[in-house]
Short mmCIF file of C-alpha atoms and ligand atoms in Angstrom, two decimals:
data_model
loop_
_atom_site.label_atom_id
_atom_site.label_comp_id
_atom_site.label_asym_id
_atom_site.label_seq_id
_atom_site.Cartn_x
_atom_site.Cartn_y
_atom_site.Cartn_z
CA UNK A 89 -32.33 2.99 -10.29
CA UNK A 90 -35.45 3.18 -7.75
CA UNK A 91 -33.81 2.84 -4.35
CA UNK A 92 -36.18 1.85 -2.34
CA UNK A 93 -37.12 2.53 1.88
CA UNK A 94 -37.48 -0.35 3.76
CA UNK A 95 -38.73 0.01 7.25
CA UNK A 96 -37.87 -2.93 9.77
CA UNK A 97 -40.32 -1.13 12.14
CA UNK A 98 -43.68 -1.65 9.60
CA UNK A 99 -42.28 -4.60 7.62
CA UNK A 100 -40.67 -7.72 8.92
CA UNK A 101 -39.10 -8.72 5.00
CA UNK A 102 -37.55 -5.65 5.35
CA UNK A 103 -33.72 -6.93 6.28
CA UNK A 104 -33.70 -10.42 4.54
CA UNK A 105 -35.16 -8.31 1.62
CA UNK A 106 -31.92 -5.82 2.42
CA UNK A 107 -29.85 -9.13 2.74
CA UNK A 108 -31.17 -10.47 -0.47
CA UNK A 109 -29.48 -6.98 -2.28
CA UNK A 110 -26.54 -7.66 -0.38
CA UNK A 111 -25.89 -10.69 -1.03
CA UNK A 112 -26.54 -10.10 -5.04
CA UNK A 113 -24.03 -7.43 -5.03
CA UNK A 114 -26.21 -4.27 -4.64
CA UNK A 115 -25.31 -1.41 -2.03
CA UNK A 116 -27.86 -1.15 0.75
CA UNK A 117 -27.09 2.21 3.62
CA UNK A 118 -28.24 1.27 7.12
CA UNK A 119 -28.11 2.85 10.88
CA UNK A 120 -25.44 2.37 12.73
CA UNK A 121 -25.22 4.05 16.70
CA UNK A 122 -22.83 6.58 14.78
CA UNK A 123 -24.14 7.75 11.66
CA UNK A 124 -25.75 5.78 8.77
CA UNK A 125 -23.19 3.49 6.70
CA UNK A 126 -23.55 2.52 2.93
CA UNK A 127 -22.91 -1.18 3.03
CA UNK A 128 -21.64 -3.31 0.39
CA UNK A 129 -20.32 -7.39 0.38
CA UNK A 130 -17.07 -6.57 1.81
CA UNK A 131 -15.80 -9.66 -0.49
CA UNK A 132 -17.64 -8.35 -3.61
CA UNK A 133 -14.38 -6.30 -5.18
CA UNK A 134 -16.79 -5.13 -7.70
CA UNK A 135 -19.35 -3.72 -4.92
CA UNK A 136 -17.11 -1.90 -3.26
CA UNK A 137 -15.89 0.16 -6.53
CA UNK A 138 -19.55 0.70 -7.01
CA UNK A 139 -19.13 2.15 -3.15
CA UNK A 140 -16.72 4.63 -3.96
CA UNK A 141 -18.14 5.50 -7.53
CA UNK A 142 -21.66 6.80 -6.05
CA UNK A 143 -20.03 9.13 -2.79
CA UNK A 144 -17.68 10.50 -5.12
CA UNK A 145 -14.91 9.12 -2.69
CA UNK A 146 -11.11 8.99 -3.60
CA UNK A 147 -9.62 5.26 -4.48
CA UNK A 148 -6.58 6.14 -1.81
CA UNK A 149 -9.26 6.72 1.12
CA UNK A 150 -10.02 3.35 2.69
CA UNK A 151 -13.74 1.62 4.10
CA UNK A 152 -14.52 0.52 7.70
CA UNK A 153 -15.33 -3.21 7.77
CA UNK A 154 -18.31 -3.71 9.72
CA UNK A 155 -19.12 -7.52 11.85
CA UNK A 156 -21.58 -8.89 14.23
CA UNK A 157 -19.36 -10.53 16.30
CA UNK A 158 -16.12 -9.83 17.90
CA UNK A 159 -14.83 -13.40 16.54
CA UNK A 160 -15.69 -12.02 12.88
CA UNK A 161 -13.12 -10.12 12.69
CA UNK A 162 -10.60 -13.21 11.82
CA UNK A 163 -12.32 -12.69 8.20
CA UNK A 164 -11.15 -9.64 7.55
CA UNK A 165 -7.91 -9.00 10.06
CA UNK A 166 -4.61 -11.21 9.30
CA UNK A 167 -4.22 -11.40 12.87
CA UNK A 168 -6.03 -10.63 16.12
CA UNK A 169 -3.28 -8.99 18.92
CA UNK A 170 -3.92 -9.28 22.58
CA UNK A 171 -5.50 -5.58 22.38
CA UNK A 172 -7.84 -6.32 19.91
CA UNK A 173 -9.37 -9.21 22.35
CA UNK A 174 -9.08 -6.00 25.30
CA UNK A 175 -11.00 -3.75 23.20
CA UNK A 176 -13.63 -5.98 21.91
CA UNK A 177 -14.48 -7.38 25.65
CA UNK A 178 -14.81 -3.80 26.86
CA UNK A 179 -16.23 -1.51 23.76
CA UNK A 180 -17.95 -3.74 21.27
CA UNK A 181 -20.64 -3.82 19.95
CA UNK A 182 -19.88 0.50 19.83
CA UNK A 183 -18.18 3.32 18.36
CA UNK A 184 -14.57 1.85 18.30
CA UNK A 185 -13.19 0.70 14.82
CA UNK A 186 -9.69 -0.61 15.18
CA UNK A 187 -6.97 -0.90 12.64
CA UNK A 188 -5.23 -4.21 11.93
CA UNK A 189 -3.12 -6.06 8.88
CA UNK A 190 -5.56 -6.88 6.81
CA UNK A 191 -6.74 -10.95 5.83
CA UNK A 192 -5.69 -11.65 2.25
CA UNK A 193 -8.93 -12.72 1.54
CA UNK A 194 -9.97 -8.82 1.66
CA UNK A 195 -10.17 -7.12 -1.96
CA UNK A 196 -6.95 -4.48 -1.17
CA UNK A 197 -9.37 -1.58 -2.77
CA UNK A 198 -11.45 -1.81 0.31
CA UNK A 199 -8.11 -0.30 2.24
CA UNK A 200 -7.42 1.65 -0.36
CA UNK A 201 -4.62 -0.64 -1.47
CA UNK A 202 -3.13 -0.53 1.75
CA UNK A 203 -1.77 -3.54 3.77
CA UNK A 204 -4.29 -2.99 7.11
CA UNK A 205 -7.80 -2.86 7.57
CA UNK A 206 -9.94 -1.15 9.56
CA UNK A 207 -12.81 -2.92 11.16
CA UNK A 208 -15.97 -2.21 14.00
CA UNK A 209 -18.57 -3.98 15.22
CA UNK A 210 -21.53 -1.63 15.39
CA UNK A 211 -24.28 -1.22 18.32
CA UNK A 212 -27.24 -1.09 16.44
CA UNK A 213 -29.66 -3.85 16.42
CA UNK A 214 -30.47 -3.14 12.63
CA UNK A 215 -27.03 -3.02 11.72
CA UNK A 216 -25.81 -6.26 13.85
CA UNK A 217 -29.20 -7.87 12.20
CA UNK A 218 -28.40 -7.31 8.64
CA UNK A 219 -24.89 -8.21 8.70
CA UNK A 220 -26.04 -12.17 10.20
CA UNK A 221 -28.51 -12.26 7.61
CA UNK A 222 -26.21 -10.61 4.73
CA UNK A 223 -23.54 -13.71 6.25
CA UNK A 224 -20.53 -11.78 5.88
CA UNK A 225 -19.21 -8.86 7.28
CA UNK A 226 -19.81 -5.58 5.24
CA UNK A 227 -17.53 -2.74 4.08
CA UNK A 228 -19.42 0.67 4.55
CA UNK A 229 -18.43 4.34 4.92
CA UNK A 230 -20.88 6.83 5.87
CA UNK A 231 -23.43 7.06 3.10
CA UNK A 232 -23.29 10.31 2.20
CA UNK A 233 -21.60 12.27 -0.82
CA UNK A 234 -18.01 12.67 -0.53
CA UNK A 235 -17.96 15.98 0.82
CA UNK A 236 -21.38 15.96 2.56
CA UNK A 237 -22.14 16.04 6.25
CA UNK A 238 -22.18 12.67 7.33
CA UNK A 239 -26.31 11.33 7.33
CA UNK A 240 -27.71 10.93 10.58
CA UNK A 241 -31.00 9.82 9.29
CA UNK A 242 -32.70 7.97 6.16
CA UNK A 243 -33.64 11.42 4.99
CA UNK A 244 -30.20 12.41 4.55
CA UNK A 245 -28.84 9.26 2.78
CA UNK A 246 -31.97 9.93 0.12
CA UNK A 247 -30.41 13.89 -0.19
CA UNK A 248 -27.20 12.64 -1.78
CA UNK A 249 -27.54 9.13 -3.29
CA UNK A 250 -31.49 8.73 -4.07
CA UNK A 251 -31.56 6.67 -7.42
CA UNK A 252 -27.95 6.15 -7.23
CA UNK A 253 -28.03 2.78 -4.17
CA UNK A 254 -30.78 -0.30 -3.85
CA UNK A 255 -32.13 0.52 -0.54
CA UNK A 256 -31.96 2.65 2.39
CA UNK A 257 -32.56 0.94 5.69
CA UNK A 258 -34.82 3.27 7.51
CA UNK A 259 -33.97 3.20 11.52
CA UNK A 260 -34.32 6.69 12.86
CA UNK A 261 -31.88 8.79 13.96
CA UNK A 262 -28.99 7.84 15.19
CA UNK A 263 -28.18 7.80 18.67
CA UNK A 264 -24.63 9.04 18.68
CA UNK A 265 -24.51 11.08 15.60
CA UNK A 266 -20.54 11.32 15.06
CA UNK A 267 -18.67 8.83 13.64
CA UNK A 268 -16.67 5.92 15.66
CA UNK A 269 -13.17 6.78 17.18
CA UNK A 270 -10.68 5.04 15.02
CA UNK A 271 -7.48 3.37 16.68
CA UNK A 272 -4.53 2.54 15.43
CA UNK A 273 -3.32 -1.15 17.13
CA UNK A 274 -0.65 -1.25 14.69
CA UNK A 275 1.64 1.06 16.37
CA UNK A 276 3.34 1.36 20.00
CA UNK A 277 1.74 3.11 21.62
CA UNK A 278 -1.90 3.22 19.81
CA UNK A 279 -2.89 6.07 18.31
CA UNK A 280 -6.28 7.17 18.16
CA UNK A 281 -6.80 8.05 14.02
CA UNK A 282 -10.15 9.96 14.42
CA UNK A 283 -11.75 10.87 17.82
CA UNK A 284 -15.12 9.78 18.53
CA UNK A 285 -17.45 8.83 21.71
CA UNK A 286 -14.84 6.81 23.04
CA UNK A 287 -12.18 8.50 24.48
CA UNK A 288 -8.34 8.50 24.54
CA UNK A 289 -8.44 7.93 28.24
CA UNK A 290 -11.44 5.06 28.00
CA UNK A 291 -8.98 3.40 25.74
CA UNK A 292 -5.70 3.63 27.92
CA UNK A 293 -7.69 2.43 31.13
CA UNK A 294 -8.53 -0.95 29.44
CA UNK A 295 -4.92 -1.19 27.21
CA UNK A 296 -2.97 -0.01 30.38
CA UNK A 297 -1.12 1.82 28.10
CA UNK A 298 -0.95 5.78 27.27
CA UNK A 299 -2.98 6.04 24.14
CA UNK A 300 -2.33 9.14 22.28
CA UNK A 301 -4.17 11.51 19.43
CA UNK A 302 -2.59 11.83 16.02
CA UNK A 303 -0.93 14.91 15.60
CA UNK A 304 -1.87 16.70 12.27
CA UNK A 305 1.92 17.31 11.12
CA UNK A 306 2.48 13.87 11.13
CA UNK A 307 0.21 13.87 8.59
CA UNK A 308 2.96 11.71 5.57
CA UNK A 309 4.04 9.63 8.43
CA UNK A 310 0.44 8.18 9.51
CA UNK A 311 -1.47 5.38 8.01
CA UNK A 312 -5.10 7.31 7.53
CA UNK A 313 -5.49 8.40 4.22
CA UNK A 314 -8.61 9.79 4.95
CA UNK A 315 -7.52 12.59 6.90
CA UNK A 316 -5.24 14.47 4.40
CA UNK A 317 -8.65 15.04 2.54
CA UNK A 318 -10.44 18.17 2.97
CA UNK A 319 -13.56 17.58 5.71
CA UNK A 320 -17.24 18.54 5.59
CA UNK A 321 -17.94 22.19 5.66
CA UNK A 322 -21.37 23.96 5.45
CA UNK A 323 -21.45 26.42 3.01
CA UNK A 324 -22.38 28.57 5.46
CA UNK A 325 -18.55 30.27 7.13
CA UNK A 326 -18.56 28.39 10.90
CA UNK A 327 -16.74 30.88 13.39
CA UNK A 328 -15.84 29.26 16.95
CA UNK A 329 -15.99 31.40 19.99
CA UNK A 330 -15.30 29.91 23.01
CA UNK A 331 -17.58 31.71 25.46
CA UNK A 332 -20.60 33.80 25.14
CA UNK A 333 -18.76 37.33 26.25
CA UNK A 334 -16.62 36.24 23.21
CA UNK A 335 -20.07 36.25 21.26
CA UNK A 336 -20.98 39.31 22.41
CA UNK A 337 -17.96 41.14 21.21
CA UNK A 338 -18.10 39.70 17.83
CA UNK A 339 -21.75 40.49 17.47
CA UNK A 340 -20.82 44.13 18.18
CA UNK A 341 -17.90 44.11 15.93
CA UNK A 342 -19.57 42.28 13.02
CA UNK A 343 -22.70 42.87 11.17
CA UNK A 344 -24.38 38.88 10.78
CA UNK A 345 -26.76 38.86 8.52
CA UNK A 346 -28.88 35.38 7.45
CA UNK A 347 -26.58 33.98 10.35
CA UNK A 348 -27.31 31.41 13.46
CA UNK A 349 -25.69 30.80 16.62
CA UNK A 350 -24.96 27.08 17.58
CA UNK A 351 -24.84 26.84 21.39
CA UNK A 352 -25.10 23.86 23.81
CA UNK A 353 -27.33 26.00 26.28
CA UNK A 354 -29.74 29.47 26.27
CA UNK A 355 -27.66 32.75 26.26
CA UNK A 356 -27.32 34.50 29.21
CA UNK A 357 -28.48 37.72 27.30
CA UNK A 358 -30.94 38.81 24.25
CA UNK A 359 -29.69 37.59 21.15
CA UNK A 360 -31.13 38.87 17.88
CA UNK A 361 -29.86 35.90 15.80
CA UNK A 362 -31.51 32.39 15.97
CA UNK A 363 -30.57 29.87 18.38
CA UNK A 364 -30.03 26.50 17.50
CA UNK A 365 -28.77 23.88 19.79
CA UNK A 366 -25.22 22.26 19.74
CA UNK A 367 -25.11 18.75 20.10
CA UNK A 368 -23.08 15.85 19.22
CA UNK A 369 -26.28 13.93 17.97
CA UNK A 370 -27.56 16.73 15.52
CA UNK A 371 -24.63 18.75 14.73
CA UNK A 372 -24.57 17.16 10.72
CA UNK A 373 -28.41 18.05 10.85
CA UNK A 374 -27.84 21.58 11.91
CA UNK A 375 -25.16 21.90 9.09
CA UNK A 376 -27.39 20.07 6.30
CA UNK A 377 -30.66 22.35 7.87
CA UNK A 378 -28.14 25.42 7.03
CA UNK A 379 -27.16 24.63 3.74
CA UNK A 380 -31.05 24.31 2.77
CA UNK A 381 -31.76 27.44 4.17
CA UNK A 382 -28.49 29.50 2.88
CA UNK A 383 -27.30 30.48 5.84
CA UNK A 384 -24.40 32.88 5.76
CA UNK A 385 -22.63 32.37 9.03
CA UNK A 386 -22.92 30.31 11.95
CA UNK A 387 -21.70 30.96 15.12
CA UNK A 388 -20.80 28.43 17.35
CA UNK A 389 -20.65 28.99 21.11
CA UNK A 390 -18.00 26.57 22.30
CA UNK A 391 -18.06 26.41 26.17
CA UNK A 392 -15.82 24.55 28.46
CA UNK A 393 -18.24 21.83 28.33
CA UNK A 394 -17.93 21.41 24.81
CA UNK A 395 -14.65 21.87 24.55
CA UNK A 396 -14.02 18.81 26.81
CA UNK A 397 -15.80 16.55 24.25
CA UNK A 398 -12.83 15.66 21.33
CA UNK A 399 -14.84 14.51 18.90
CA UNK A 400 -17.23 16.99 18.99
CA UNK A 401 -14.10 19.85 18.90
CA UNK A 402 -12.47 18.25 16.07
CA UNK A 403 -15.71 18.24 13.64
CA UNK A 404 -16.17 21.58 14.62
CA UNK A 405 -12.81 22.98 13.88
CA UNK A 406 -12.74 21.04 10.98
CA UNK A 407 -15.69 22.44 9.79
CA UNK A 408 -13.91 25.82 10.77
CA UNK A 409 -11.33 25.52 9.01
CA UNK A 410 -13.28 25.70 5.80
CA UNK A 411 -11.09 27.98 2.69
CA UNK A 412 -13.28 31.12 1.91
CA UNK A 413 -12.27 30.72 -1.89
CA UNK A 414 -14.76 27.24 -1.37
CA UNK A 415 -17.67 29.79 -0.17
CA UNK A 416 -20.65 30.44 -2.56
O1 TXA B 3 -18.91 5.57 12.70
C1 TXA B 3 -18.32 5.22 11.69
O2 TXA B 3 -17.11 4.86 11.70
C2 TXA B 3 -19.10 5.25 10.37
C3 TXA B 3 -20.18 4.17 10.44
C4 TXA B 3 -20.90 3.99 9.12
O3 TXA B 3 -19.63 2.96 10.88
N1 TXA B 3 -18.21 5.02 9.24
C5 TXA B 3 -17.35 5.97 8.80
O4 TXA B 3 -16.65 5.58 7.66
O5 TXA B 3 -17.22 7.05 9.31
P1 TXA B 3 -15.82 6.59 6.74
O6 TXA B 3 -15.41 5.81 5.57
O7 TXA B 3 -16.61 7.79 6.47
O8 TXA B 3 -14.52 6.90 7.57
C6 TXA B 3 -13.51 5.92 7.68
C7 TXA B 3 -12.29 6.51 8.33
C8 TXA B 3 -11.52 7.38 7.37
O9 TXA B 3 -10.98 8.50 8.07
C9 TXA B 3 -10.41 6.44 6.91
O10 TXA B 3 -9.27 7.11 6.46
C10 TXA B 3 -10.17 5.62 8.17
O11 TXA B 3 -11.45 5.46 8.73
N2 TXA B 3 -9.63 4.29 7.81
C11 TXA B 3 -10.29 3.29 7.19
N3 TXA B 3 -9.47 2.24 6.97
C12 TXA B 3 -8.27 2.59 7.48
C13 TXA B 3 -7.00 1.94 7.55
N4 TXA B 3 -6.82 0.73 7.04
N5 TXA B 3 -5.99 2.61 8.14
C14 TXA B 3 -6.18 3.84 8.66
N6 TXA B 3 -7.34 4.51 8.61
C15 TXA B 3 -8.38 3.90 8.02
MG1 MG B 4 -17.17 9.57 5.94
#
């Protein structure tokens, strides 16, 4: 299959054309304000196989359902609590998907076979455009290989499934560049799934109600299949130090060879190993720039600043926490 690159910017067919694929049951990725999604009808049972046939993805590990309005969600969700209504008002359109029982009128492979369903309605005008024209709300993960750095860019999506998906939506880079902070609204009190840009305390302000982060031991008890799965990792080995004296004693304990150093500012002394800077926005870029090049090691320079940004800690340790026996 040719998948082609349409490019709302130059060519103003380019979303009903998108639509049009949609709509006939083909899988077209897009932007979102996160990272870029592979969409598919979220209706279409036999799309959304085709969804987790080309990433590779395991059938257990449900889709976020993505709408372009808040009152969209009564498609997809059984029922719409109090909170959702809360939420909605204050974070969408944004990086907030929430997790409800699902509408019977939702294939049960796009949750995985699961009762609930997770759903968002994205900021980006591309995205919010193509799901009015598409007429129904779309099921998309990231659109990337299972395994694979999530794409931040149309560049990326072609890297892992060129020839395998109808289209790429071409809209830049996105502007966030994790993905959305999942909630649970299911349980009392909520419990935020996956951390993202919005924050457990964001949350808790609008619920008035403590809002609290899954714990990773309660992994059999919790409702997100997709975290027991193992999480992007460069092949490169990602070491965390959490201040740059902390650097400089591992440089002078350890020999780095074909190695970088992530950091969110300059260091505050020569440093014979390539700097590279550590952002939310282009920290999948950074890994996917490192696997290209065969980077060894990188070395990421986690200062207090960083470390008060959750999502940004939890891909990093994740990628961390990488098994050596997985190492080339
Ligand atoms: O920012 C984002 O959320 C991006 C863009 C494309 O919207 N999407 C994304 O999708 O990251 P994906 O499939 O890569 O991650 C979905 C996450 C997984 O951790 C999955 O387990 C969880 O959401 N999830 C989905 N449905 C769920 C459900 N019904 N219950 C609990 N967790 C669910
Ligand atoms: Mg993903």
């Amino acid at each position: 299959m040719k998948t082609l690159l349409l490019n709302p910017a130059t060519d103003p067919e380019a979303l009903p054309r998108a639509a049009e694929l949609l709509r006939s049951g083909e899988l077209v990725a897009f932007p979102t304000e996160t990272v870029y999604g592979l969409g598919g009808c979220v209706f279409n049972a036999e799309a959304i196989a085709r969804i987790f046939a080309v990433k590779g993805r395991p059938a257990d590990n449900p889709l976020i359902v993505h709408i372009a309005a808040p009152e969209q969600a009564a498609q997809v969700a059984a029922e719409l609590p109090p909170t959702y209504w809360l939420l909605a008002e204050h974070f969408f359109p944004g990086p907030l998907t929430v997790v409800l029982r699902r509408h019977p009128a939702v294939p049960p492979i796009v949750s995985g076979g699961l009762d609930t369903v997770a759903l968002r309605m994205p900021r980006h005008p591309i995205a919010l455009e193509l799901i009015r024209l598409t007429g129904e709300p779309l099921a998309a993960p990231s659109a990337n290989r299972s395994g694979r750095p999530s794409p931040t860019c149309a560049a990326h999506v072609l890297e892992d499934l060129d020839g395998a998906i109808a289209a790429v939506v071409d809209g830049g880079a996105c502007e966030i560049g994790l993905e959305s902070t999942v909630v649970n609204l299911l349980s009392s009190p909520p419990v935020i799934l996956r951390p993202g840009a919005i924050t457990a305390e964001q949350l808790a302000r609008v619920l008035g109600e403590p809002v609290t982060y899954w714990q990773g031991e309660e992994l059999a008890a919790t409702p997100s299949p997709g975290m027991k799965y193992r999480h992007y990792a460069p092949n490169a080995r990602v070491l965390l130090v959490f201040s740059w004296e902390e650097l400089q004693r591992v440089l002078s304990t350890e020999p780095l060879t074909s190695s970088i150093v992530l950091a969110p500012e300059a260091a505050p002394f020569p440093l014979k190993l390539p700097l590279r800077p550590l952002r939310a926005e282009t920290l999948y870029a950074e890994f996917r720039a490192a696997d290209r090049a065969g980077i060894r090691s990188i070395v990421v320079v986690c200062t207090p600043e960083v470390q008060r940004n959750a999502a940004l800690m939890d891909r990093l340790r994740k990628a961390a926490a990488a098994r050596p026996e997985e190492q080339p």
